[in-house]
PDB file of C-alpha atoms and ligand atoms in Angstrom:
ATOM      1  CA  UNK A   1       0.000   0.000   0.000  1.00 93.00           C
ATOM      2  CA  UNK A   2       1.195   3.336  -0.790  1.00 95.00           C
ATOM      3  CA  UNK A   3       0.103   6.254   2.411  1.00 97.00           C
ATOM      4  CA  UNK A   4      -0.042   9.794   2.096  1.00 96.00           C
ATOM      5  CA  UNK A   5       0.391  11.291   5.334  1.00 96.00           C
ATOM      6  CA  UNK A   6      -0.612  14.709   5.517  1.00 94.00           C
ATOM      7  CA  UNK A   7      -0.166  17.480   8.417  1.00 94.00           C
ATOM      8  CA  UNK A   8      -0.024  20.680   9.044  1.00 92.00           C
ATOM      9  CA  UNK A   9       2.098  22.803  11.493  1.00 92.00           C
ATOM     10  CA  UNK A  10       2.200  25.857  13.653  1.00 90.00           C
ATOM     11  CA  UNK A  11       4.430  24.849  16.328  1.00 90.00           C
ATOM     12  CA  UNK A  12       6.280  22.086  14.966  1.00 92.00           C
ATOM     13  CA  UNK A  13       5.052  19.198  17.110  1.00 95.00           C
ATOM     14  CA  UNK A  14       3.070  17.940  14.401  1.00 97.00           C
ATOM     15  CA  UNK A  15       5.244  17.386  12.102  1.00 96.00           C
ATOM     16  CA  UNK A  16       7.097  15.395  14.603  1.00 97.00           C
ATOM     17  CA  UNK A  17       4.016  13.244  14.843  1.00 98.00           C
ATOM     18  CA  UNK A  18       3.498  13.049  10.789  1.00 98.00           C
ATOM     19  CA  UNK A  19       7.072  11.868  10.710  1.00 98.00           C
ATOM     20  CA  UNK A  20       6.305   8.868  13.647  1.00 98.00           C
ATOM     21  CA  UNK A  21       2.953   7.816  12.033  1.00 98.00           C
ATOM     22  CA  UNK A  22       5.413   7.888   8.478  1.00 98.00           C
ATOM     23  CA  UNK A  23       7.778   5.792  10.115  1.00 98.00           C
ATOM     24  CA  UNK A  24       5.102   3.148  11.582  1.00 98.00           C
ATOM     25  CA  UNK A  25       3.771   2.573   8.231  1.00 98.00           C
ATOM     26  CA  UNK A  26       6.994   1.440   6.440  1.00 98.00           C
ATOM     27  CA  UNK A  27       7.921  -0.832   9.531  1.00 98.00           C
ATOM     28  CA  UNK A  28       4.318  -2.671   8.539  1.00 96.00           C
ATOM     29  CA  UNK A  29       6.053  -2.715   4.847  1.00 96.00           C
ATOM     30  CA  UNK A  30       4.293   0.175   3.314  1.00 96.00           C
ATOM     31  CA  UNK A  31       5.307   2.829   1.219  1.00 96.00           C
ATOM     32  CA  UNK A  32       4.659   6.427   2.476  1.00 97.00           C
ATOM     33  CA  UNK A  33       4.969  10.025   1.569  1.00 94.00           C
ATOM     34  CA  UNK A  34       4.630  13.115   3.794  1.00 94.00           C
ATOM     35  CA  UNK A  35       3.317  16.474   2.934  1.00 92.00           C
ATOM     36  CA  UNK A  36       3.115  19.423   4.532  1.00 89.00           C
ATOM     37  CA  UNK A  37      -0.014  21.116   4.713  1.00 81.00           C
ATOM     38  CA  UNK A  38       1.726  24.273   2.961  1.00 77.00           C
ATOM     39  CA  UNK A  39       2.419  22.672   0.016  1.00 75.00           C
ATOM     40  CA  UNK A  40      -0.722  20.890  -0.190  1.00 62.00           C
ATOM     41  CA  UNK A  41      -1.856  22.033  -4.032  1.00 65.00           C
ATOM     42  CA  UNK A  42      -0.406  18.947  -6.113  1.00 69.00           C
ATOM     43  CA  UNK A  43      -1.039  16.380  -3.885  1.00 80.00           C
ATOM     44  CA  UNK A  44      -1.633  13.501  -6.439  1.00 82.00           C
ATOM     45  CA  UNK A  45      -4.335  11.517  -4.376  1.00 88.00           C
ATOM     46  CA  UNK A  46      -4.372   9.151  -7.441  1.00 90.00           C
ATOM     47  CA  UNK A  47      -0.946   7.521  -5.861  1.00 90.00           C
ATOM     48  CA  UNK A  48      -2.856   6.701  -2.672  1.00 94.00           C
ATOM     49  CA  UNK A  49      -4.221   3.523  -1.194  1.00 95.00           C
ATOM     50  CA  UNK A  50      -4.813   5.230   1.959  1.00 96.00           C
ATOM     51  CA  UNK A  51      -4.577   8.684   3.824  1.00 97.00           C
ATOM     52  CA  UNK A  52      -3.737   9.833   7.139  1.00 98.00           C
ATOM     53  CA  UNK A  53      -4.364  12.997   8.366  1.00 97.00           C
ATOM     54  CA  UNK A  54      -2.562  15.136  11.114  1.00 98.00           C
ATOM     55  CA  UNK A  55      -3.469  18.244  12.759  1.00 97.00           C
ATOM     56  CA  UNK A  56      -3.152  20.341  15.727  1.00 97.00           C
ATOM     57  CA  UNK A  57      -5.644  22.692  17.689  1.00 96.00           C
ATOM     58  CA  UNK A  58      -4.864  25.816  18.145  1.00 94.00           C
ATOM     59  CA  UNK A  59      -7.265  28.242  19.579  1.00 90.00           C
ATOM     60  CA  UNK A  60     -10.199  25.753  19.155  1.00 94.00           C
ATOM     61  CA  UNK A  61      -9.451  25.024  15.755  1.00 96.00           C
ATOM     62  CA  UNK A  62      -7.450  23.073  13.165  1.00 96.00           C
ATOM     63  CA  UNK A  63      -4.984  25.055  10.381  1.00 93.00           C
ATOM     64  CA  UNK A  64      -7.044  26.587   7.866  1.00 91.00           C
ATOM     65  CA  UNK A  65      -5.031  25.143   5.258  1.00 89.00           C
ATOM     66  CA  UNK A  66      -5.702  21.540   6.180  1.00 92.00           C
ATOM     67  CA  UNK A  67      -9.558  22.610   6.709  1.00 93.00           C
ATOM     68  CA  UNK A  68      -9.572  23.963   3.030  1.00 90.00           C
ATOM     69  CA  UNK A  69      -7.826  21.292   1.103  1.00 89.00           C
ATOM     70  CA  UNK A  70      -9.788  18.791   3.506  1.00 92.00           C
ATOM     71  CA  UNK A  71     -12.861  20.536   1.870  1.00 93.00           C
ATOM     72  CA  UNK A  72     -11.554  21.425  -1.676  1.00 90.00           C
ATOM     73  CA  UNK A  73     -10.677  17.298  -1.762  1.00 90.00           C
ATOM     74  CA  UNK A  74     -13.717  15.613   0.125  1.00 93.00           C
ATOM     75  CA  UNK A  75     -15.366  13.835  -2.932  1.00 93.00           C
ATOM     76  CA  UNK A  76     -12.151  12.267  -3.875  1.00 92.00           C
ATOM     77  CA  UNK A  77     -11.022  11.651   0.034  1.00 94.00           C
ATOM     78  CA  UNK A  78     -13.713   9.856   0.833  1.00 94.00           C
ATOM     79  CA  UNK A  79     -13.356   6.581  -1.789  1.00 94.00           C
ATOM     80  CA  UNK A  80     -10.117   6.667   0.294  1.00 96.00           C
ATOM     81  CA  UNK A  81      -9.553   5.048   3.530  1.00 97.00           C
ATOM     82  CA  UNK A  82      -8.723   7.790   5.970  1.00 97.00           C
ATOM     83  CA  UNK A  83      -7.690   8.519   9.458  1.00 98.00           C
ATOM     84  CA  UNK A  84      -7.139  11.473  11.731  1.00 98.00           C
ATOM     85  CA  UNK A  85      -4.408  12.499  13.936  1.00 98.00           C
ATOM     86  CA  UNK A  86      -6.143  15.390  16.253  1.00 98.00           C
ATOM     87  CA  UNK A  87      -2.996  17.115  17.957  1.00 98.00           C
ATOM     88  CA  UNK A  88      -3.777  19.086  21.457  1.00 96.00           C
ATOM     89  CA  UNK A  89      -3.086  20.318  24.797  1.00 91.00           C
ATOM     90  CA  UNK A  90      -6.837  18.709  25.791  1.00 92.00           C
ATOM     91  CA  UNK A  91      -6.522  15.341  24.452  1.00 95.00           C
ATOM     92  CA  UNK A  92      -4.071  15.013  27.719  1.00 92.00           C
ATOM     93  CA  UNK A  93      -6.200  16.758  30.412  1.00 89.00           C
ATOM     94  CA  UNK A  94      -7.129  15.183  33.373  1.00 89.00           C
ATOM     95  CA  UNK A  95     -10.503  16.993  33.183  1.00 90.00           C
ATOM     96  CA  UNK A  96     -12.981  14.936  31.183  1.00 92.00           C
ATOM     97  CA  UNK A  97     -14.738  18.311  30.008  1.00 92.00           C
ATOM     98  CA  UNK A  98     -11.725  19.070  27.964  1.00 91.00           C
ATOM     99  CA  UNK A  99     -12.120  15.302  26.215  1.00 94.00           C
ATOM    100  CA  UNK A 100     -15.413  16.404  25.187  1.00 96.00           C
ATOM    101  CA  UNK A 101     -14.586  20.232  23.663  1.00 95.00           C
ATOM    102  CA  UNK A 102     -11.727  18.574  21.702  1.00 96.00           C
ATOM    103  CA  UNK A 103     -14.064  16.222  20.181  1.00 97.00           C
ATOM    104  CA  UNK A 104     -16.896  18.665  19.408  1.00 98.00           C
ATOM    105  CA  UNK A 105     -13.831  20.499  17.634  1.00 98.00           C
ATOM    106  CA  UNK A 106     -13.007  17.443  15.725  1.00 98.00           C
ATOM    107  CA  UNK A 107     -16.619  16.815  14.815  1.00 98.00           C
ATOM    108  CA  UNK A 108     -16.754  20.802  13.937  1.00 98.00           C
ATOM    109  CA  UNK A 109     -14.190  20.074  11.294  1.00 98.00           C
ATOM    110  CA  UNK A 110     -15.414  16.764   9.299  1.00 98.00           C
ATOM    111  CA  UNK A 111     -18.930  18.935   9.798  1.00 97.00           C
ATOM    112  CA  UNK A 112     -17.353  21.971   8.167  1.00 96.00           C
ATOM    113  CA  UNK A 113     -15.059  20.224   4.638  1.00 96.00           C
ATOM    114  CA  UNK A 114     -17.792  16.829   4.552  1.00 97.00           C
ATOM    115  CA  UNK A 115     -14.557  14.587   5.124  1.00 97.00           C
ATOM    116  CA  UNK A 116     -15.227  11.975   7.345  1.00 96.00           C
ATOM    117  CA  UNK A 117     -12.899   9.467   8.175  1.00 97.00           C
ATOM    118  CA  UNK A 118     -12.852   5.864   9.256  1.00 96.00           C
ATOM    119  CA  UNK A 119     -10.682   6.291  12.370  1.00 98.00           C
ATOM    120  CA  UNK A 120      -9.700   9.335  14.466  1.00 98.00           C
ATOM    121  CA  UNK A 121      -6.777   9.478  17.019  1.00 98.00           C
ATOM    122  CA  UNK A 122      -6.748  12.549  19.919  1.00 98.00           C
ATOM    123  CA  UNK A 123      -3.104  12.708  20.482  1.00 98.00           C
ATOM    124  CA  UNK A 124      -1.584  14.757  23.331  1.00 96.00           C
ATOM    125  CA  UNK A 125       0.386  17.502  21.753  1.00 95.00           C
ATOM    126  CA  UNK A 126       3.478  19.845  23.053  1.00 95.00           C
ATOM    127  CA  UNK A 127       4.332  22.913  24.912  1.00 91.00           C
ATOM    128  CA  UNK A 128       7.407  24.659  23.661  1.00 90.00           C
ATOM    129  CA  UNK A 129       7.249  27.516  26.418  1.00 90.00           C
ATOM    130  CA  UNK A 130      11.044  28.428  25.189  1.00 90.00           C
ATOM    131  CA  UNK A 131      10.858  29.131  21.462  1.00 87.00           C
ATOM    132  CA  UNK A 132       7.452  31.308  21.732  1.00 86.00           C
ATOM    133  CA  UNK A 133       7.320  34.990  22.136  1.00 89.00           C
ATOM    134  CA  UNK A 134       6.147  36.940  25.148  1.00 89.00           C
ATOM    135  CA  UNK A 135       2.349  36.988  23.986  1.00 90.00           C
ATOM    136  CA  UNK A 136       2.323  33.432  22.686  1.00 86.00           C
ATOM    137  CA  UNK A 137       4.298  31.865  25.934  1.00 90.00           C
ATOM    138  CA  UNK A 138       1.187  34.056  28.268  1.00 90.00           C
ATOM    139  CA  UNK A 139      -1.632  32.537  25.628  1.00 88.00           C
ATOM    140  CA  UNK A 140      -0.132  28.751  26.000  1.00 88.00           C
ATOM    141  CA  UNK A 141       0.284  29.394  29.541  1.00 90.00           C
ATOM    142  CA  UNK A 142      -2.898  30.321  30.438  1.00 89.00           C
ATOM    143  CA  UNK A 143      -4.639  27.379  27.974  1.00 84.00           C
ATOM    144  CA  UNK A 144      -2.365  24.931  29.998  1.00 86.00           C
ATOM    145  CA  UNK A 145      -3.344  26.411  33.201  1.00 87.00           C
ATOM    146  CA  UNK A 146      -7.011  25.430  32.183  1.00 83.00           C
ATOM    147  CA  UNK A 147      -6.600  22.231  30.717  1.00 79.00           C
ATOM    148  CA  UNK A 148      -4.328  21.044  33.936  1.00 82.00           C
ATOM    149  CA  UNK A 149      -1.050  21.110  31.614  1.00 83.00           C
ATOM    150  CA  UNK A 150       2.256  22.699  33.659  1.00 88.00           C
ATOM    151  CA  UNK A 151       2.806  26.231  33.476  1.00 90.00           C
ATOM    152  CA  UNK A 152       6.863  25.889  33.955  1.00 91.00           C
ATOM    153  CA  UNK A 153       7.508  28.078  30.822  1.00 90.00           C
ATOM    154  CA  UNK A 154      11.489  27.586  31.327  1.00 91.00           C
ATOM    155  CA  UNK A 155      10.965  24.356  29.746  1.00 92.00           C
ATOM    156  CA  UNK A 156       9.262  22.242  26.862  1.00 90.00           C
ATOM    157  CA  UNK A 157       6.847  19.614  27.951  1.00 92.00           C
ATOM    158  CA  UNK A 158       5.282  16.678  25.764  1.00 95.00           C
ATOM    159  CA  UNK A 159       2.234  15.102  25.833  1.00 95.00           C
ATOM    160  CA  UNK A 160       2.240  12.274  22.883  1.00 97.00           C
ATOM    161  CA  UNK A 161       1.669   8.945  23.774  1.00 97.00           C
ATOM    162  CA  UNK A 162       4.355   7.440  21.177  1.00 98.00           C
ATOM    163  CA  UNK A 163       2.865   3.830  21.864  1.00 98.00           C
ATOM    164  CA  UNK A 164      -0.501   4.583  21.832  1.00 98.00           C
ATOM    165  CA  UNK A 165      -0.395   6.712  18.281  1.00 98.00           C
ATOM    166  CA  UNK A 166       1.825   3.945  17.158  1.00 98.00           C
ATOM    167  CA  UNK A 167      -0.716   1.640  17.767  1.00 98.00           C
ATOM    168  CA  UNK A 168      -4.063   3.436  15.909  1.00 98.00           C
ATOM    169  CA  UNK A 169      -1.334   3.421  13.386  1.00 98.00           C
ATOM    170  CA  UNK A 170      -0.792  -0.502  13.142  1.00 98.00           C
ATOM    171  CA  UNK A 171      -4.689  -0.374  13.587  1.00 98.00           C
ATOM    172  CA  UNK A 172      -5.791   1.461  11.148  1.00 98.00           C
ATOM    173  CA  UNK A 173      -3.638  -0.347   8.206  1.00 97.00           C
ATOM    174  CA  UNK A 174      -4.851  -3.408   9.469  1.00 95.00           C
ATOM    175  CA  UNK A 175      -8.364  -2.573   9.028  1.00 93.00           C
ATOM    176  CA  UNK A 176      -6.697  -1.065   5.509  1.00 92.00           C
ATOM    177  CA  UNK A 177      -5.771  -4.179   4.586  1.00 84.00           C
ATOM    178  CA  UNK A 178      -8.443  -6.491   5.346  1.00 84.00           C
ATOM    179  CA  UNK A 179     -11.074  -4.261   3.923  1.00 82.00           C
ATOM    180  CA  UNK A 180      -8.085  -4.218   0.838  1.00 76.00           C
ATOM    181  CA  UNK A 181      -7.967  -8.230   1.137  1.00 75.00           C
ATOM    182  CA  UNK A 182     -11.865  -8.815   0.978  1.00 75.00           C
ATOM    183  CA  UNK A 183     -12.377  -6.666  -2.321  1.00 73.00           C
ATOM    184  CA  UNK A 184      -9.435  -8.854  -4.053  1.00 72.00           C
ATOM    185  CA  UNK A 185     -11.578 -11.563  -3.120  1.00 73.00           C
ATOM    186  CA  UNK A 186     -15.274 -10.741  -4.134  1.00 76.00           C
ATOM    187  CA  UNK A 187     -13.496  -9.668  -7.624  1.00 72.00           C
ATOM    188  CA  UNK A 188     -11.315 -12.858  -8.324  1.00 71.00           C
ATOM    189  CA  UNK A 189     -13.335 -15.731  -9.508  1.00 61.00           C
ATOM    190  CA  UNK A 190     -14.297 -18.566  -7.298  1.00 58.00           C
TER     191      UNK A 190
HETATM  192  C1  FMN B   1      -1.199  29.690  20.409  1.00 96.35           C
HETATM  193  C2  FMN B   1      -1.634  28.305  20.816  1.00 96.35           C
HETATM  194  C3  FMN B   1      -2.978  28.011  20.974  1.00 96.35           C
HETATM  195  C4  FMN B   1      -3.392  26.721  21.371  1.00 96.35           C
HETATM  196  N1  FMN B   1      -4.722  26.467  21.520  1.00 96.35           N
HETATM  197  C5  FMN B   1      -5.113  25.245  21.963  1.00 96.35           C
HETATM  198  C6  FMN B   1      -6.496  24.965  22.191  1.00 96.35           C
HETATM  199  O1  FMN B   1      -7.384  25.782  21.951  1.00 96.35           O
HETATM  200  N2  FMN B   1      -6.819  23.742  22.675  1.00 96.35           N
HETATM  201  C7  FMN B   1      -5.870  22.783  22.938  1.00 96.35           C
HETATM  202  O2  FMN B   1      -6.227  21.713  23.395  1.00 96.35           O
HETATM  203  N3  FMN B   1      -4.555  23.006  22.702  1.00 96.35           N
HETATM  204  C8  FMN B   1      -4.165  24.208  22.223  1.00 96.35           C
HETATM  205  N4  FMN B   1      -2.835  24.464  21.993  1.00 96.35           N
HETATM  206  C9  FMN B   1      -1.865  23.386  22.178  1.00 96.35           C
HETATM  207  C10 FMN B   1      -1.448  22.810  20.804  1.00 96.35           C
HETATM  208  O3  FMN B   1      -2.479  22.025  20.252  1.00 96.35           O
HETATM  209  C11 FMN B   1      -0.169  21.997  21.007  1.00 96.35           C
HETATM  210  O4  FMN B   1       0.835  22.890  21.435  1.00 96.35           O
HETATM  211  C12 FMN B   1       0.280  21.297  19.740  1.00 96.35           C
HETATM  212  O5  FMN B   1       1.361  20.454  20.052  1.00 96.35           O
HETATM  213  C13 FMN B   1       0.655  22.278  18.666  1.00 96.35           C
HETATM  214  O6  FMN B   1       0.995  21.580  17.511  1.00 96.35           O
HETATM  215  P1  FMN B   1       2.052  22.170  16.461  1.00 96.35           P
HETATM  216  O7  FMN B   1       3.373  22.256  17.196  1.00 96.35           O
HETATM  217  O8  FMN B   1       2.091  21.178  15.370  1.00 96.35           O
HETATM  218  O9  FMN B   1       1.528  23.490  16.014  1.00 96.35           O
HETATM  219  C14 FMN B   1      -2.418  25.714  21.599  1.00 96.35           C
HETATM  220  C15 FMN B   1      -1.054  26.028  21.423  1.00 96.35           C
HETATM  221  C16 FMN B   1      -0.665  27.288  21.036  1.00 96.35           C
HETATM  222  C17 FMN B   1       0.800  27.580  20.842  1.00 96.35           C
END
């Protein structure tokens, strides 16, 4: 199987996670290529067997970019099995409330470009207190002050659970490839 893995970016973190959920894929013995949401216009979706999303939340919402090629794409996307990487602060709170507002978010989003796809992951994302400016490092600080997250802004701090991404990775191209495996077999004759 061939898997485009598509993300896009603000902080960084999520290209981090593109590049894991890249590197998962080939260990199963598939072929993947990575694009960055920036550079999203020539995408050939024809190459694809498969497509996995990443994005982060920032501000209660996903990269406009992703949102309009997710959009501009939809028709084609969905004859395409597809999965979602959601990439935030919440998806690690310890408050359930902050579970729920990151999934209306991710509902918000298949709502808004009619993508919907066949598996969604909420991954924990990063704080990288250090490399922000004086506004952002205030803005993350106070989000991570209410979603429980540390506010030690001398510091980065990571939230990704490498071993549970890896394995809604390992899931999802299994289901890929049984689904894959059962349409070989209603075509070939008995
Ligand atoms: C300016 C800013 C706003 C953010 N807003 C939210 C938010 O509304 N909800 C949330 O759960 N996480 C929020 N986060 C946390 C990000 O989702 C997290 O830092 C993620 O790892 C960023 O991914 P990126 O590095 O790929 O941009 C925010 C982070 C920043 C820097």
């Amino acid at each position: 199987m061939h898997v485009l893995v598509i993300y896009g970016t603000v902080e960084g973190h999520t290209r981090k996670i593109a590049r894991n959920v890249s590197s998962t894929v080939q260990s199963l013995g598939h072929q993947t290529t990575v694009f960055d949401a920036g550079d999203l216009g020539d995408v050939d979706l024809d190459i694809a067997d498969a497509v996995i999303v990443c994005a982060p939340v920032h501000i209660g919402a996903y990269p406009t970019a992703i949102a309009h090629w997710l959009k501009a794409k939809a028709a084609r996307l969905s004859t395409l099995p597809g999965a979602f990487v959601s990439v935030s602060l919440a998806a690690a709170s310890p408050f359930p409330e902050e579970h729920a507002e990151i999934q209306k978010i991710t509902e918000a989003l298949f709502e808004r470009t009619g993508w919907r796809p066949r598996m969604v992951h909420q991954a924990g994302g990063a704080l990288r207190y250090p490399q922000c400016d004086f506004l952002k490092r205030l803005l993350m600080k106070h989000i991570a002050y209410k979603e429980g997250g540390p506010t030690d802004v001398t510091k980065d701090h990571e939230f990704t659970n490498w071993n549970a991404l890896a394995a809604f990775v390992e899931g999802f191209i299994g289901d890929c490839a049984q689904t894959a495996g059962a349409a070989a077999k209603e075509k070939s004759p008995a």
